[in-house]
Amino acid sequence: MSLVLDPAAQDLLFREARTANTFTDEPVTEEQVQAIYDLVKYGPTAFNQTPLRIVLVRSAEARERLVPLMAEGNRAKTATAPLVAILAADNEFHEELPKLFPAFPQAKDAFFAERAARESAAGMNAALQAAYFIVGVRAAGLAAGPMTGFDPAGVQKEFLDDDHTPLMIVNIGRPGPDAWYPRSPRLDYTEVVTTV
């Protein structure tokens, strides 16, 4: 059985999509980011908790604060990407649950009264949303350069607060010259899937 999604779309989102390491200077507009979010917001999360929060780094001043917090190998590309997004988990997401999960508004207190439970749920579900975000960037015809090589405590201090945990930083834009490293191998179906 073949996939329903058009092969060109499959290539755009998955087979040909790569992590970009260089970018052109073409700007990424607010309208593009809004369109990406308006698409990926429909991805499922547990209890529809949607804990992902996004900080867009656009100003030169903010970029100067962010770049030193990146791992050495990530600094140049973060300094030159047209747009950088800090993806974070909101550990107080439960405050929105009565609105986001009206079928069971008591979920806020029944499951997420304790901070530890919220942090665990927020981290897992925001990471899931971060993956949707990357696919959404690709759907917009842009390249994403997601990175976890950064100083999380420094990013939290500079750009977030104690209720938000940084997960990854994503450079976004049109791919520049020599944007791609050679594709690394992937595991085959039989190495991953077990039927019981």
PDB file of C-alpha atoms in Angstrom:
ATOM      1  CA  MET A   1       0.000   0.000   0.000  1.00  0.00           C
ATOM      2  CA  SER A   2       1.345   3.394  -0.911  1.00  0.00           C
ATOM      3  CA  LEU A   3       1.028   6.588   1.073  1.00  0.00           C
ATOM      4  CA  VAL A   4      -1.820   8.968   0.277  1.00  0.00           C
ATOM      5  CA  LEU A   5       0.395  12.058   0.505  1.00  0.00           C
ATOM      6  CA  ASP A   6       1.752  13.164  -2.876  1.00  0.00           C
ATOM      7  CA  PRO A   7       5.345  11.915  -3.461  1.00  0.00           C
ATOM      8  CA  ALA A   8       6.587  15.489  -3.961  1.00  0.00           C
ATOM      9  CA  ALA A   9       5.152  16.441  -0.567  1.00  0.00           C
ATOM     10  CA  GLN A  10       6.713  13.339   0.976  1.00  0.00           C
ATOM     11  CA  ASP A  11      10.085  14.453  -0.399  1.00  0.00           C
ATOM     12  CA  LEU A  12       9.595  18.042   0.821  1.00  0.00           C
ATOM     13  CA  LEU A  13       8.663  17.005   4.349  1.00  0.00           C
ATOM     14  CA  PHE A  14      10.824  13.912   4.830  1.00  0.00           C
ATOM     15  CA  ARG A  15      13.036  12.269   2.186  1.00  0.00           C
ATOM     16  CA  GLU A  16      14.734  15.384   0.800  1.00  0.00           C
ATOM     17  CA  ALA A  17      14.427  17.535   3.920  1.00  0.00           C
ATOM     18  CA  ARG A  18      17.673  18.053   5.795  1.00  0.00           C
ATOM     19  CA  THR A  19      19.034  20.008   8.722  1.00  0.00           C
ATOM     20  CA  ALA A  20      20.354  23.252   7.221  1.00  0.00           C
ATOM     21  CA  ASN A  21      23.698  24.599   8.377  1.00  0.00           C
ATOM     22  CA  THR A  22      23.871  27.728   6.212  1.00  0.00           C
ATOM     23  CA  PHE A  23      21.156  30.126   5.106  1.00  0.00           C
ATOM     24  CA  THR A  24      20.611  32.908   2.602  1.00  0.00           C
ATOM     25  CA  ASP A  25      19.830  36.371   3.950  1.00  0.00           C
ATOM     26  CA  GLU A  26      16.226  36.243   2.681  1.00  0.00           C
ATOM     27  CA  PRO A  27      14.030  37.215   5.655  1.00  0.00           C
ATOM     28  CA  VAL A  28      11.493  34.897   7.255  1.00  0.00           C
ATOM     29  CA  THR A  29       8.332  36.944   7.667  1.00  0.00           C
ATOM     30  CA  GLU A  30       5.901  37.072  10.549  1.00  0.00           C
ATOM     31  CA  GLU A  31       3.238  35.873   8.091  1.00  0.00           C
ATOM     32  CA  GLN A  32       5.283  32.753   7.318  1.00  0.00           C
ATOM     33  CA  VAL A  33       5.712  31.945  10.997  1.00  0.00           C
ATOM     34  CA  GLN A  34       1.989  32.529  11.620  1.00  0.00           C
ATOM     35  CA  ALA A  35       1.128  30.161   8.756  1.00  0.00           C
ATOM     36  CA  ILE A  36       3.487  27.523  10.144  1.00  0.00           C
ATOM     37  CA  TYR A  37       1.931  27.782  13.596  1.00  0.00           C
ATOM     38  CA  ASP A  38      -1.616  27.766  12.205  1.00  0.00           C
ATOM     39  CA  LEU A  39      -0.807  24.430  10.535  1.00  0.00           C
ATOM     40  CA  VAL A  40       1.099  22.654  13.295  1.00  0.00           C
ATOM     41  CA  LYS A  41      -1.164  23.692  16.175  1.00  0.00           C
ATOM     42  CA  TYR A  42      -3.439  20.807  15.201  1.00  0.00           C
ATOM     43  CA  GLY A  43      -0.877  18.159  16.126  1.00  0.00           C
ATOM     44  CA  PRO A  44      -2.074  16.023  19.054  1.00  0.00           C
ATOM     45  CA  THR A  45      -0.790  16.303  22.617  1.00  0.00           C
ATOM     46  CA  ALA A  46      -2.016  14.560  25.773  1.00  0.00           C
ATOM     47  CA  PHE A  47      -5.134  16.318  27.115  1.00  0.00           C
ATOM     48  CA  ASN A  48      -4.575  18.840  24.304  1.00  0.00           C
ATOM     49  CA  GLN A  49      -2.149  20.506  26.715  1.00  0.00           C
ATOM     50  CA  THR A  50      -0.101  22.226  23.957  1.00  0.00           C
ATOM     51  CA  PRO A  51       2.796  23.268  26.248  1.00  0.00           C
ATOM     52  CA  LEU A  52       5.145  24.477  23.502  1.00  0.00           C
ATOM     53  CA  ARG A  53       6.081  28.154  23.690  1.00  0.00           C
ATOM     54  CA  ILE A  54       8.151  29.876  21.021  1.00  0.00           C
ATOM     55  CA  VAL A  55      10.465  32.862  21.378  1.00  0.00           C
ATOM     56  CA  LEU A  56      11.418  34.367  18.010  1.00  0.00           C
ATOM     57  CA  VAL A  57      14.870  35.933  18.053  1.00  0.00           C
ATOM     58  CA  ARG A  58      14.748  38.739  15.482  1.00  0.00           C
ATOM     59  CA  SER A  59      16.632  41.722  16.906  1.00  0.00           C
ATOM     60  CA  ALA A  60      20.401  42.128  16.692  1.00  0.00           C
ATOM     61  CA  GLU A  61      20.514  42.739  20.444  1.00  0.00           C
ATOM     62  CA  ALA A  62      18.745  39.443  21.215  1.00  0.00           C
ATOM     63  CA  ARG A  63      20.964  37.593  18.740  1.00  0.00           C
ATOM     64  CA  GLU A  64      24.063  38.958  20.490  1.00  0.00           C
ATOM     65  CA  ARG A  65      22.747  37.573  23.774  1.00  0.00           C
ATOM     66  CA  LEU A  66      21.930  34.168  22.275  1.00  0.00           C
ATOM     67  CA  VAL A  67      25.003  33.361  20.174  1.00  0.00           C
ATOM     68  CA  PRO A  68      27.470  33.064  23.112  1.00  0.00           C
ATOM     69  CA  LEU A  69      25.082  30.581  24.738  1.00  0.00           C
ATOM     70  CA  MET A  70      25.313  28.243  21.748  1.00  0.00           C
ATOM     71  CA  ALA A  71      27.820  25.407  21.510  1.00  0.00           C
ATOM     72  CA  GLU A  72      30.888  26.521  19.545  1.00  0.00           C
ATOM     73  CA  GLY A  73      29.860  24.607  16.411  1.00  0.00           C
ATOM     74  CA  ASN A  74      26.402  26.208  16.412  1.00  0.00           C
ATOM     75  CA  ARG A  75      27.403  29.849  16.852  1.00  0.00           C
ATOM     76  CA  ALA A  76      28.120  30.916  13.267  1.00  0.00           C
ATOM     77  CA  LYS A  77      24.939  29.449  11.837  1.00  0.00           C
ATOM     78  CA  THR A  78      22.853  30.926  14.652  1.00  0.00           C
ATOM     79  CA  ALA A  79      24.491  34.319  14.086  1.00  0.00           C
ATOM     80  CA  THR A  80      23.605  34.296  10.373  1.00  0.00           C
ATOM     81  CA  ALA A  81      20.239  32.511  10.156  1.00  0.00           C
ATOM     82  CA  PRO A  82      17.430  34.871   9.106  1.00  0.00           C
ATOM     83  CA  LEU A  83      15.292  33.735  12.056  1.00  0.00           C
ATOM     84  CA  VAL A  84      16.011  31.795  15.221  1.00  0.00           C
ATOM     85  CA  ALA A  85      13.278  30.207  17.337  1.00  0.00           C
ATOM     86  CA  ILE A  86      13.761  29.144  20.939  1.00  0.00           C
ATOM     87  CA  LEU A  87      11.352  26.276  21.601  1.00  0.00           C
ATOM     88  CA  ALA A  88      10.431  25.839  25.255  1.00  0.00           C
ATOM     89  CA  ALA A  89       8.071  23.821  27.434  1.00  0.00           C
ATOM     90  CA  ASP A  90       5.648  25.800  29.581  1.00  0.00           C
ATOM     91  CA  ASN A  91       5.569  24.029  32.941  1.00  0.00           C
ATOM     92  CA  GLU A  92       2.456  25.981  33.891  1.00  0.00           C
ATOM     93  CA  PHE A  93       0.510  24.783  30.825  1.00  0.00           C
ATOM     94  CA  HIS A  94      -2.167  23.369  33.122  1.00  0.00           C
ATOM     95  CA  GLU A  95      -3.589  26.869  33.655  1.00  0.00           C
ATOM     96  CA  GLU A  96      -4.903  26.715  30.066  1.00  0.00           C
ATOM     97  CA  LEU A  97      -6.436  23.228  30.365  1.00  0.00           C
ATOM     98  CA  PRO A  98      -9.989  24.345  31.243  1.00  0.00           C
ATOM     99  CA  LYS A  99     -10.024  26.195  27.903  1.00  0.00           C
ATOM    100  CA  LEU A 100      -8.028  23.643  25.872  1.00  0.00           C
ATOM    101  CA  PHE A 101      -9.658  20.481  27.243  1.00  0.00           C
ATOM    102  CA  PRO A 102     -13.257  21.481  28.031  1.00  0.00           C
ATOM    103  CA  ALA A 103     -14.386  17.838  28.019  1.00  0.00           C
ATOM    104  CA  PHE A 104     -12.594  17.383  31.352  1.00  0.00           C
ATOM    105  CA  PRO A 105     -11.648  20.745  32.866  1.00  0.00           C
ATOM    106  CA  GLN A 106     -10.802  19.010  36.159  1.00  0.00           C
ATOM    107  CA  ALA A 107      -7.700  17.537  34.487  1.00  0.00           C
ATOM    108  CA  LYS A 108      -5.849  20.654  35.608  1.00  0.00           C
ATOM    109  CA  ASP A 109      -6.037  19.600  39.243  1.00  0.00           C
ATOM    110  CA  ALA A 110      -6.640  15.878  38.893  1.00  0.00           C
ATOM    111  CA  PHE A 111      -3.420  15.171  36.977  1.00  0.00           C
ATOM    112  CA  PHE A 112      -1.241  18.272  37.054  1.00  0.00           C
ATOM    113  CA  ALA A 113      -1.443  19.761  40.533  1.00  0.00           C
ATOM    114  CA  GLU A 114       2.168  18.717  41.242  1.00  0.00           C
ATOM    115  CA  ARG A 115       5.023  20.558  39.530  1.00  0.00           C
ATOM    116  CA  ALA A 116       6.956  17.328  38.838  1.00  0.00           C
ATOM    117  CA  ALA A 117       3.999  15.874  36.916  1.00  0.00           C
ATOM    118  CA  ARG A 118       3.676  19.078  34.903  1.00  0.00           C
ATOM    119  CA  GLU A 119       7.382  19.208  34.038  1.00  0.00           C
ATOM    120  CA  SER A 120       7.361  15.617  32.813  1.00  0.00           C
ATOM    121  CA  ALA A 121       4.218  16.092  30.720  1.00  0.00           C
ATOM    122  CA  ALA A 122       5.318  19.489  29.406  1.00  0.00           C
ATOM    123  CA  GLY A 123       8.714  18.212  28.310  1.00  0.00           C
ATOM    124  CA  MET A 124       7.328  15.206  26.455  1.00  0.00           C
ATOM    125  CA  ASN A 125       4.447  16.999  24.769  1.00  0.00           C
ATOM    126  CA  ALA A 126       6.380  20.160  23.892  1.00  0.00           C
ATOM    127  CA  ALA A 127       9.057  17.966  22.286  1.00  0.00           C
ATOM    128  CA  LEU A 128       6.308  16.363  20.220  1.00  0.00           C
ATOM    129  CA  GLN A 129       5.103  19.821  19.201  1.00  0.00           C
ATOM    130  CA  ALA A 130       8.671  20.830  18.365  1.00  0.00           C
ATOM    131  CA  ALA A 131       8.790  17.968  15.868  1.00  0.00           C
ATOM    132  CA  TYR A 132       5.551  19.215  14.302  1.00  0.00           C
ATOM    133  CA  PHE A 133       7.079  22.692  14.156  1.00  0.00           C
ATOM    134  CA  ILE A 134      10.088  21.425  12.192  1.00  0.00           C
ATOM    135  CA  VAL A 135       7.797  19.656   9.707  1.00  0.00           C
ATOM    136  CA  GLY A 136       5.734  22.848   9.460  1.00  0.00           C
ATOM    137  CA  VAL A 137       8.849  24.872   8.618  1.00  0.00           C
ATOM    138  CA  ARG A 138       9.531  22.392   5.828  1.00  0.00           C
ATOM    139  CA  ALA A 139       5.911  22.632   4.633  1.00  0.00           C
ATOM    140  CA  ALA A 140       6.465  26.384   4.246  1.00  0.00           C
ATOM    141  CA  GLY A 141       9.331  25.672   1.845  1.00  0.00           C
ATOM    142  CA  LEU A 142      11.934  26.726   4.399  1.00  0.00           C
ATOM    143  CA  ALA A 143      14.784  24.829   5.977  1.00  0.00           C
ATOM    144  CA  ALA A 144      15.110  24.176   9.682  1.00  0.00           C
ATOM    145  CA  GLY A 145      18.306  23.723  11.652  1.00  0.00           C
ATOM    146  CA  PRO A 146      17.238  22.305  15.032  1.00  0.00           C
ATOM    147  CA  MET A 147      19.945  22.239  17.712  1.00  0.00           C
ATOM    148  CA  THR A 148      20.223  21.034  21.286  1.00  0.00           C
ATOM    149  CA  GLY A 149      23.827  22.199  21.621  1.00  0.00           C
ATOM    150  CA  PHE A 150      23.377  25.259  23.840  1.00  0.00           C
ATOM    151  CA  ASP A 151      23.527  26.320  27.481  1.00  0.00           C
ATOM    152  CA  PRO A 152      19.972  25.609  28.731  1.00  0.00           C
ATOM    153  CA  ALA A 153      20.381  27.498  32.019  1.00  0.00           C
ATOM    154  CA  GLY A 154      21.794  30.505  30.177  1.00  0.00           C
ATOM    155  CA  VAL A 155      19.001  30.517  27.596  1.00  0.00           C
ATOM    156  CA  GLN A 156      16.396  30.191  30.334  1.00  0.00           C
ATOM    157  CA  LYS A 157      17.923  33.113  32.245  1.00  0.00           C
ATOM    158  CA  GLU A 158      18.268  35.371  29.188  1.00  0.00           C
ATOM    159  CA  PHE A 159      15.017  34.629  27.355  1.00  0.00           C
ATOM    160  CA  LEU A 160      12.581  32.724  29.572  1.00  0.00           C
ATOM    161  CA  ASP A 161      11.624  32.384  33.223  1.00  0.00           C
ATOM    162  CA  ASP A 162      11.582  29.624  35.814  1.00  0.00           C
ATOM    163  CA  ASP A 163       8.301  28.265  34.448  1.00  0.00           C
ATOM    164  CA  HIS A 164       9.710  27.621  30.960  1.00  0.00           C
ATOM    165  CA  THR A 165      12.288  24.961  30.075  1.00  0.00           C
ATOM    166  CA  PRO A 166      14.218  25.433  26.804  1.00  0.00           C
ATOM    167  CA  LEU A 167      14.130  22.316  24.605  1.00  0.00           C
ATOM    168  CA  MET A 168      15.859  23.276  21.382  1.00  0.00           C
ATOM    169  CA  ILE A 169      16.841  26.171  19.208  1.00  0.00           C
ATOM    170  CA  VAL A 170      15.852  26.149  15.542  1.00  0.00           C
ATOM    171  CA  ASN A 171      17.505  28.231  12.841  1.00  0.00           C
ATOM    172  CA  ILE A 172      15.039  28.957  10.040  1.00  0.00           C
ATOM    173  CA  GLY A 173      15.433  30.252   6.500  1.00  0.00           C
ATOM    174  CA  ARG A 174      16.213  29.405   2.896  1.00  0.00           C
ATOM    175  CA  PRO A 175      19.213  27.078   2.637  1.00  0.00           C
ATOM    176  CA  GLY A 176      22.468  28.770   1.671  1.00  0.00           C
ATOM    177  CA  PRO A 177      25.592  27.436  -0.049  1.00  0.00           C
ATOM    178  CA  ASP A 178      26.820  24.059   1.199  1.00  0.00           C
ATOM    179  CA  ALA A 179      23.859  23.896   3.594  1.00  0.00           C
ATOM    180  CA  TRP A 180      23.810  20.112   3.906  1.00  0.00           C
ATOM    181  CA  TYR A 181      26.131  17.594   5.493  1.00  0.00           C
ATOM    182  CA  PRO A 182      26.058  14.123   3.911  1.00  0.00           C
ATOM    183  CA  ARG A 183      22.949  12.260   5.027  1.00  0.00           C
ATOM    184  CA  SER A 184      23.632   9.866   7.869  1.00  0.00           C
ATOM    185  CA  PRO A 185      22.326   6.285   7.726  1.00  0.00           C
ATOM    186  CA  ARG A 186      18.924   5.302   9.081  1.00  0.00           C
ATOM    187  CA  LEU A 187      17.753   2.067  10.659  1.00  0.00           C
ATOM    188  CA  ASP A 188      15.669  -0.269   8.489  1.00  0.00           C
ATOM    189  CA  TYR A 189      12.096  -1.199   9.299  1.00  0.00           C
ATOM    190  CA  THR A 190      13.106  -4.638  10.548  1.00  0.00           C
ATOM    191  CA  GLU A 191      15.622  -3.083  12.965  1.00  0.00           C
ATOM    192  CA  VAL A 192      12.968  -0.919  14.572  1.00  0.00           C
ATOM    193  CA  VAL A 193       9.628  -2.698  14.406  1.00  0.00           C
ATOM    194  CA  THR A 194       8.736  -5.829  16.372  1.00  0.00           C
ATOM    195  CA  THR A 195       5.412  -7.572  16.014  1.00  0.00           C
ATOM    196  CA  VAL A 196       4.084  -9.482  19.024  1.00  0.00           C
TER     197      VAL A 196
END
